[in-house]
Amino acid sequence: MDAHKLYDEGHQWYVFGRDPEKPEKIIDTNQYLIVDGDRSILLDPGGIEVFSTMLASVLKYVDIDHITDLFASHQDPDIISSLGMWDQVLPKATLHASWLWEGFIRHFGMDNIAYNGIPDTGERLTIGNTDLEFIPAHYLHSSGNFHVYDPKSKILFSGDIGAALEPPGMPMFVEDFDSHVEKMRYFHERWMPSNDAKMHWLNRVRKLDIEIMAPQHGRLFKGEDVNKFLDWFEQLNVGVATMQG
Amino acid sequence: MFEDSSHIAAQTAAAATISGHLYRASMIAKRMALAAKNSRAMVLRAGSKAAGLKVISDYFDELADKTINLSHIINHSAISISQNSVKQWRTQGFLHNLSKCKARVGNQKSTQLDPAMSIGEDSLHELANKLQSELSSLNDQLLDIRQYMQSSNVVAVTFRLEATQTGEFQPLLESMANSIDGLSNEIKNHITFSQNQLAQFKVS
């Protein structure tokens, strides 16, 4: 599994992905790790199929006792079906996810880890000296959905927003936004259900100072490509399944 | 190092299958209890000619009730075994993944995973011990029901013999004895099937 350091000024952001060992038919995912001193949080730690690779990758950068928190943007299997495994290696950790999904997420197995249900309006969390904001992204695509914004590094973890469906081995960052658009179009048209929810999110996110937008699938957006993405997403008509046939 | 997960999966399925068969056995036992109550009514109608059958029909009734109760208890045991198997299956999956991870990381990081490995292995050992005791008790309970059904077959023969003394009631009482006998055999088939399933369990 590839790992890239995204930020390293006082605290660190890492992205893990492009796993060559993952079974062919499961969707490739990006997992993120934020480390500040002896605390760290894993964002969307991934499915059960990538657990062992993910754990081995993470341990290259942090000691196991220092993984104190997990975050799940929503309840999907590619996000958090590994929970039953993390629960046994990180029995003292806390999982942060929408209050809406607690009873559902627990089906993945959670005997030890504590659950912090994030209220619909969002919440702040401090990891070491780093303040993180859980930004509401409800209905994009899940009915209880959050993103993570770090004002210091100016990184927005945007869950499924910005995701692209591409063959394995693609670069970590968008290199040519115009040609990347077609790799994102169907995903957003089909997986994102509501134009209202989209506008709500855009209004909220446009107020943030974002240097890197980091989705859970596909490539990351940097600098001007972030605004290009927001503009493109704004004009995109989503929820297309109900408009067909 | 770890038991094959496909074996644990088969074990989980076997426990669930036993539970299903014992549920069906308990339904048959209910029909048997009804048949036993009918035979008792018939014996009362036959009066003094069938005085010897009263004790036998009471015995049938008692056997049916015991079978129903034991089936319920066994059903709970089988569900508990199934749950235990799922926990073992999950813990084995965890240990398997952890081993893969340990093989990837260096020695220093690998030792950080030792406590989790040890807890997982202890938990697996505990689950295996619990499974051993649950299997042993399930096996005893299945033998008890088999014993009840064998008694029921024997008593059905005596019932038929006694019925020959009841004149015009003989065909009806014989038919009841046949019905109870048939139901006992159906239950025995479910028990045999469950015992065969139980043989799939391998306790380390």
XYZ file of C-alpha atoms in Angstrom:
449
model
C 0.000 0.000 0.000
C 1.389 3.412 -0.986
C 1.788 6.091 1.665
C 2.361 9.812 1.122
C 2.982 12.490 3.675
C 0.633 15.386 2.879
C 1.654 17.789 5.611
C 4.363 18.021 8.263
C 4.470 21.208 10.256
C 3.967 20.419 13.916
C 1.567 17.632 13.079
C 1.413 15.228 10.168
C -1.138 14.076 7.594
C -0.591 10.815 5.708
C -2.626 9.228 2.939
C -2.585 5.467 2.323
C -3.919 3.890 -0.823
C -3.254 2.293 -4.201
C -2.971 -1.086 -2.479
C -1.617 -3.581 -5.055
C -2.548 -6.477 -2.752
C -6.233 -5.688 -2.461
C -8.637 -8.138 -4.117
C -9.296 -7.018 -7.685
C -13.023 -6.410 -7.501
C -13.141 -4.187 -4.429
C -13.018 -0.445 -4.923
C -9.691 1.249 -4.161
C -9.847 3.508 -1.120
C -7.761 6.257 0.429
C -7.221 6.096 4.171
C -5.826 9.039 6.118
C -3.841 9.346 9.317
C -3.349 12.556 11.300
C -0.610 12.418 13.924
C 0.103 14.958 16.617
C 2.570 13.775 19.259
C 1.237 10.780 21.086
C -2.257 11.037 19.634
C -3.453 10.200 16.177
C -6.685 9.636 14.289
C -7.428 7.368 11.345
C -9.954 8.775 8.881
C -12.141 6.177 7.141
C -9.854 3.263 8.119
C -11.284 1.081 5.360
C -12.818 -2.304 4.742
C -11.968 -5.604 6.368
C -10.117 -6.690 3.195
C -7.453 -3.992 3.604
C -7.114 -4.205 7.398
C -3.814 -6.093 7.670
C -2.110 -4.015 4.961
C -3.466 -0.836 6.456
C -2.328 -1.687 9.986
C 1.155 -2.591 8.743
C 1.337 0.673 6.766
C 0.160 2.827 9.660
C 2.644 1.265 12.077
C 5.463 2.597 9.910
C 4.551 6.096 11.076
C 3.007 5.715 14.508
C 3.129 3.394 17.493
C 0.010 1.367 18.077
C -0.627 2.939 21.501
C -0.694 6.343 19.831
C -3.656 5.530 17.577
C -6.302 6.944 19.881
C -9.158 7.873 17.577
C -10.978 6.671 14.487
C -13.342 8.611 12.283
C -15.941 7.212 9.884
C -17.438 9.687 7.416
C -20.444 7.363 7.125
C -21.458 3.745 7.559
C -20.446 2.083 4.282
C -18.394 -1.164 4.289
C -15.451 0.350 2.392
C -15.261 2.990 5.128
C -15.454 1.000 8.349
C -16.139 -2.720 7.912
C -12.681 -3.312 9.435
C -14.020 -1.984 12.755
C -14.257 -5.452 14.354
C -10.500 -5.831 13.792
C -9.514 -2.344 14.976
C -11.684 -2.986 18.012
C -9.295 -5.759 19.041
C -6.023 -3.938 18.384
C -7.175 -0.539 19.704
C -9.470 -1.409 22.605
C -9.092 2.039 24.182
C -9.784 4.059 21.036
C -12.831 6.220 20.304
C -14.729 6.094 17.044
C -16.242 9.390 15.883
C -19.133 9.080 13.441
C -22.636 10.431 12.957
C -24.966 9.691 15.876
C -27.347 8.387 13.233
C -25.285 5.300 12.451
C -24.253 3.994 15.861
C -26.704 1.083 15.928
C -25.763 0.171 12.367
C -21.984 0.526 12.601
C -21.931 -1.668 15.707
C -22.913 -4.552 13.408
C -19.277 -4.567 12.243
C -18.278 -5.622 15.786
C -17.467 -3.141 18.519
C -16.949 -4.593 21.994
C -14.170 -2.315 23.222
C -13.946 0.921 21.244
C -16.062 3.847 22.503
C -18.531 5.504 20.117
C -18.776 9.260 19.959
C -21.949 10.148 18.045
C -21.336 13.431 16.204
C -24.406 15.694 16.331
C -25.943 16.761 13.002
C -24.481 20.257 13.318
C -20.915 18.944 13.537
C -18.319 19.059 16.292
C -14.682 19.892 17.029
C -12.032 17.434 18.155
C -8.534 18.171 19.377
C -5.827 15.626 18.610
C -2.693 16.663 20.495
C -2.497 20.378 19.649
C -4.428 20.042 16.410
C -8.012 21.234 16.224
C -10.170 19.350 13.752
C -13.684 20.213 12.633
C -16.277 17.618 11.681
C -18.100 19.352 8.835
C -21.674 18.230 8.060
C -22.083 16.697 4.592
C -25.448 15.045 5.091
C -26.959 13.231 2.101
C -23.592 13.384 0.300
C -24.101 10.561 -0.102
C -25.149 9.127 3.242
C -27.962 10.592 5.329
C -25.583 11.051 8.285
C -22.275 12.157 6.734
C -19.300 14.215 7.915
C -16.045 15.515 6.485
C -12.966 16.589 8.436
C -11.351 20.002 8.120
C -7.992 20.907 9.598
C -7.664 24.745 9.599
C -3.937 24.646 10.288
C -2.883 22.389 7.419
C -5.870 23.606 5.317
C -6.710 20.041 4.387
C -10.323 18.992 3.906
C -11.004 15.269 4.019
C -14.051 15.166 1.759
C -15.224 11.546 1.993
C -16.946 10.496 -1.227
C -17.033 14.037 -2.633
C -14.313 14.406 -5.228
C -14.094 10.646 -5.682
C -13.162 9.211 -9.050
C -13.414 5.720 -10.482
C -10.106 4.867 -12.106
C -8.015 1.766 -12.850
C -5.460 0.758 -10.192
C -2.174 2.601 -9.886
C -3.350 6.135 -10.675
C -1.259 9.037 -9.314
C -2.115 10.422 -5.893
C -2.917 13.973 -7.083
C -5.000 15.353 -9.933
C -2.582 16.454 -12.640
C -4.941 17.725 -15.329
C -8.314 18.758 -13.934
C -10.103 18.926 -17.299
C -9.233 15.371 -18.222
C -10.002 14.180 -14.674
C -13.587 15.422 -14.812
C -14.918 12.474 -16.791
C -13.522 10.073 -14.189
C -15.633 11.782 -11.523
C -18.818 12.592 -13.423
C -20.809 9.361 -13.139
C -19.768 8.791 -9.535
C -21.146 12.165 -8.476
C -24.235 12.079 -10.711
C -25.202 8.634 -9.426
C -23.952 8.435 -5.816
C -24.852 11.967 -4.747
C -28.608 12.085 -4.335
C -29.571 15.710 -3.802
C -28.845 19.045 -5.476
C -30.118 20.813 -2.342
C -27.652 18.909 -0.165
C -24.895 19.656 -2.667
C -25.570 23.430 -2.522
C -25.792 23.347 1.262
C -22.373 21.694 1.427
C -20.838 24.024 -1.185
C -22.006 27.113 0.724
C -20.414 25.764 3.852
C -17.158 24.588 2.272
C -16.559 27.698 0.146
C -16.075 29.595 3.412
C -13.122 27.365 4.334
C -9.541 28.017 3.346
C -8.613 24.776 1.593
C -5.203 23.889 0.213
C -5.822 20.155 -0.286
C -9.147 18.411 -0.783
C -8.684 14.754 0.008
C -11.418 12.307 -1.070
C -11.801 8.703 0.013
C -11.465 7.341 -3.552
C -9.308 8.528 -6.438
C -6.985 11.495 -6.588
C -6.506 14.428 -4.265
C -7.014 18.066 -5.351
C -4.428 20.710 -4.614
C -4.385 24.510 -4.872
C -6.486 25.912 -7.701
C -7.900 22.462 -8.526
C -9.914 22.640 -5.294
C -11.912 25.636 -6.545
C -12.167 24.100 -9.990
C -13.732 21.083 -8.379
C -16.198 23.154 -6.339
C -17.276 25.056 -9.480
C -17.621 21.864 -11.476
C -19.611 20.159 -8.717
C -21.922 23.182 -8.401
C -23.075 22.990 -12.021
C -23.418 19.195 -11.979
C -26.928 17.771 -11.826
C -26.863 14.950 -9.261
C -29.359 12.252 -8.253
C -29.746 11.099 -11.833
C -31.149 7.628 -11.137
C -34.654 9.024 -10.566
C -34.474 10.950 -13.833
C -33.817 7.865 -15.944
C -36.555 5.796 -17.653
C -1.204 -21.785 13.658
C -4.946 -21.208 13.412
C -7.695 -23.602 12.566
C -8.908 -23.392 8.985
C -11.610 -20.712 8.834
C -13.664 -22.781 6.395
C -13.932 -25.406 9.145
C -15.248 -22.802 11.594
C -17.717 -21.650 8.941
C -18.917 -25.247 8.508
C -19.197 -25.570 12.287
C -21.277 -22.389 12.516
C -23.570 -23.651 9.779
C -23.814 -27.080 11.483
C -24.876 -25.525 14.808
C -27.522 -23.428 13.059
C -28.716 -26.532 11.189
C -29.016 -28.493 14.452
C -31.022 -25.636 15.916
C -33.387 -25.746 12.909
C -33.844 -29.521 13.144
C -34.507 -29.402 16.873
C -37.117 -26.726 16.333
C -38.840 -29.081 13.883
C -38.468 -31.948 16.393
C -40.170 -29.825 19.064
C -43.070 -29.112 16.660
C -43.459 -32.865 16.075
C -43.313 -33.441 19.839
C -46.260 -31.040 20.183
C -48.233 -33.114 17.684
C -47.216 -36.198 19.662
C -48.485 -34.618 22.879
C -51.821 -33.932 21.180
C -51.971 -37.522 19.909
C -51.236 -38.748 23.455
C -54.072 -36.584 24.862
C -56.453 -37.943 22.192
C -55.482 -41.492 23.064
C -56.193 -40.774 26.718
C -59.680 -39.483 25.832
C -60.285 -42.563 23.738
C -59.129 -44.822 26.598
C -61.595 -43.092 28.941
C -64.404 -43.659 26.446
C -63.459 -47.324 26.140
C -63.948 -47.627 29.907
C -63.024 -50.800 31.791
C -62.020 -52.646 28.607
C -59.108 -50.233 28.184
C -58.187 -49.710 31.839
C -54.643 -51.013 31.188
C -54.096 -48.395 28.482
C -54.613 -45.393 30.731
C -51.204 -45.702 32.332
C -49.616 -46.128 28.914
C -51.313 -43.065 27.377
C -50.334 -41.030 30.448
C -46.764 -42.162 29.860
C -46.911 -41.079 26.204
C -48.174 -37.700 27.280
C -45.343 -37.334 29.784
C -42.740 -38.357 27.185
C -44.098 -35.819 24.715
C -43.969 -33.032 27.315
C -40.430 -33.966 28.312
C -39.412 -34.013 24.654
C -40.915 -30.547 24.051
C -39.132 -29.094 27.077
C -35.819 -30.716 26.244
C -36.080 -29.622 22.594
C -36.445 -26.029 23.729
C -33.429 -26.334 26.031
C -31.396 -27.989 23.273
C -32.469 -25.346 20.794
C -31.022 -22.680 23.099
C -27.812 -24.719 23.485
C -27.494 -25.027 19.706
C -27.978 -21.274 19.271
C -25.327 -20.622 21.922
C -22.945 -22.998 20.096
C -23.665 -21.204 16.850
C -22.901 -17.831 18.479
C -19.715 -19.241 19.963
C -18.692 -20.482 16.509
C -19.287 -17.040 14.995
C -17.121 -15.466 17.740
C -14.369 -18.044 17.054
C -14.661 -17.418 13.342
C -14.294 -13.683 13.888
C -11.415 -14.025 16.351
C -9.590 -16.357 13.981
C -10.052 -13.847 11.184
C -8.601 -11.174 13.427
C -5.605 -13.323 14.416
C -5.031 -14.266 10.788
C -5.002 -10.592 9.757
C -2.766 -9.675 12.675
C -0.273 -12.410 11.722
C -0.168 -11.062 8.172
C 0.469 -7.598 9.541
C 3.219 -8.837 11.895
C 4.951 -10.486 8.953
C 5.002 -7.149 7.128
C 6.289 -4.861 9.855
C 9.736 -4.996 11.439
C 10.484 -6.723 14.746
C 10.132 -3.606 16.857
C 6.660 -2.772 15.526
C 5.703 -6.424 15.559
C 6.143 -6.621 19.325
C 3.611 -3.785 19.712
C 1.027 -6.195 18.331
C 1.890 -8.991 20.775
C -0.586 -7.925 23.506
C -3.491 -7.873 21.028
C -2.327 -11.222 19.649
C -2.171 -12.681 23.134
C -5.643 -11.393 24.079
C -7.041 -12.797 20.826
C -5.417 -16.194 21.424
C -6.677 -16.309 25.035
C -10.139 -15.425 23.871
C -10.000 -18.191 21.254
C -8.868 -20.669 23.891
C -11.725 -19.638 26.200
C -14.238 -19.969 23.380
C -12.875 -23.432 22.547
C -13.248 -24.545 26.205
C -16.781 -23.201 26.360
C -17.587 -24.930 23.078
C -16.229 -28.222 24.443
C -18.548 -28.059 27.435
C -21.548 -26.944 25.362
C -20.999 -29.737 22.847
C -20.746 -32.320 25.567
C -23.983 -31.156 27.158
C -25.736 -30.972 23.771
C -24.625 -34.502 23.013
C -26.080 -35.728 26.344
C -29.347 -33.931 25.682
C -29.656 -35.432 22.207
C -29.051 -38.888 23.708
C -31.807 -38.227 26.271
C -34.313 -37.421 23.540
C -33.247 -40.469 21.553
C -33.840 -42.514 24.712
C -37.333 -41.016 25.118
C -38.178 -41.884 21.543
C -36.910 -45.441 21.912
C -39.132 -45.809 24.989
C -41.988 -44.375 22.974
C -41.493 -47.032 20.272
C -41.486 -49.790 22.881
C -44.574 -48.434 24.626
C -46.369 -48.170 21.271
C -45.936 -51.938 20.828
C -47.449 -52.574 24.297
C -50.239 -50.120 23.493
C -51.117 -52.053 20.307
C -51.177 -55.340 22.236
C -53.431 -53.911 24.951
C -55.677 -52.388 22.278
C -56.611 -55.871 21.054
C -58.662 -56.227 24.291
C -60.838 -53.190 23.594
C -63.312 -54.580 21.044
C -64.788 -51.905 18.783
C -62.135 -49.359 20.000
C -59.257 -51.496 18.772
C -58.855 -49.976 15.234
C -58.925 -46.406 16.569
C -56.483 -47.102 19.393
C -54.169 -48.992 17.036
C -54.231 -46.071 14.660
C -53.290 -43.755 17.538
C -50.450 -46.039 18.567
C -49.206 -46.031 14.956
C -49.408 -42.267 14.853
C -47.375 -41.877 18.065
C -44.909 -44.454 16.812
C -44.529 -42.628 13.493
C -44.048 -39.263 15.186
C -41.411 -40.761 17.508
C -39.545 -42.050 14.462
C -39.708 -38.621 12.822
C -38.183 -37.073 15.945
C -35.528 -39.796 16.010
C -34.611 -38.930 12.408
C -34.075 -35.303 13.391
C -31.981 -36.398 16.369
C -29.869 -38.722 14.207
C -29.344 -35.908 11.722
C -28.348 -33.537 14.554
C -25.932 -36.088 16.024
C -24.293 -36.463 12.598
C -23.964 -32.686 12.344
C -22.460 -32.614 15.813
C -19.759 -35.005 14.624
C -18.455 -32.169 12.381
C -17.332 -30.228 15.412
C -13.658 -30.474 16.119
C -12.552 -29.091 19.429
C -8.860 -28.375 19.758
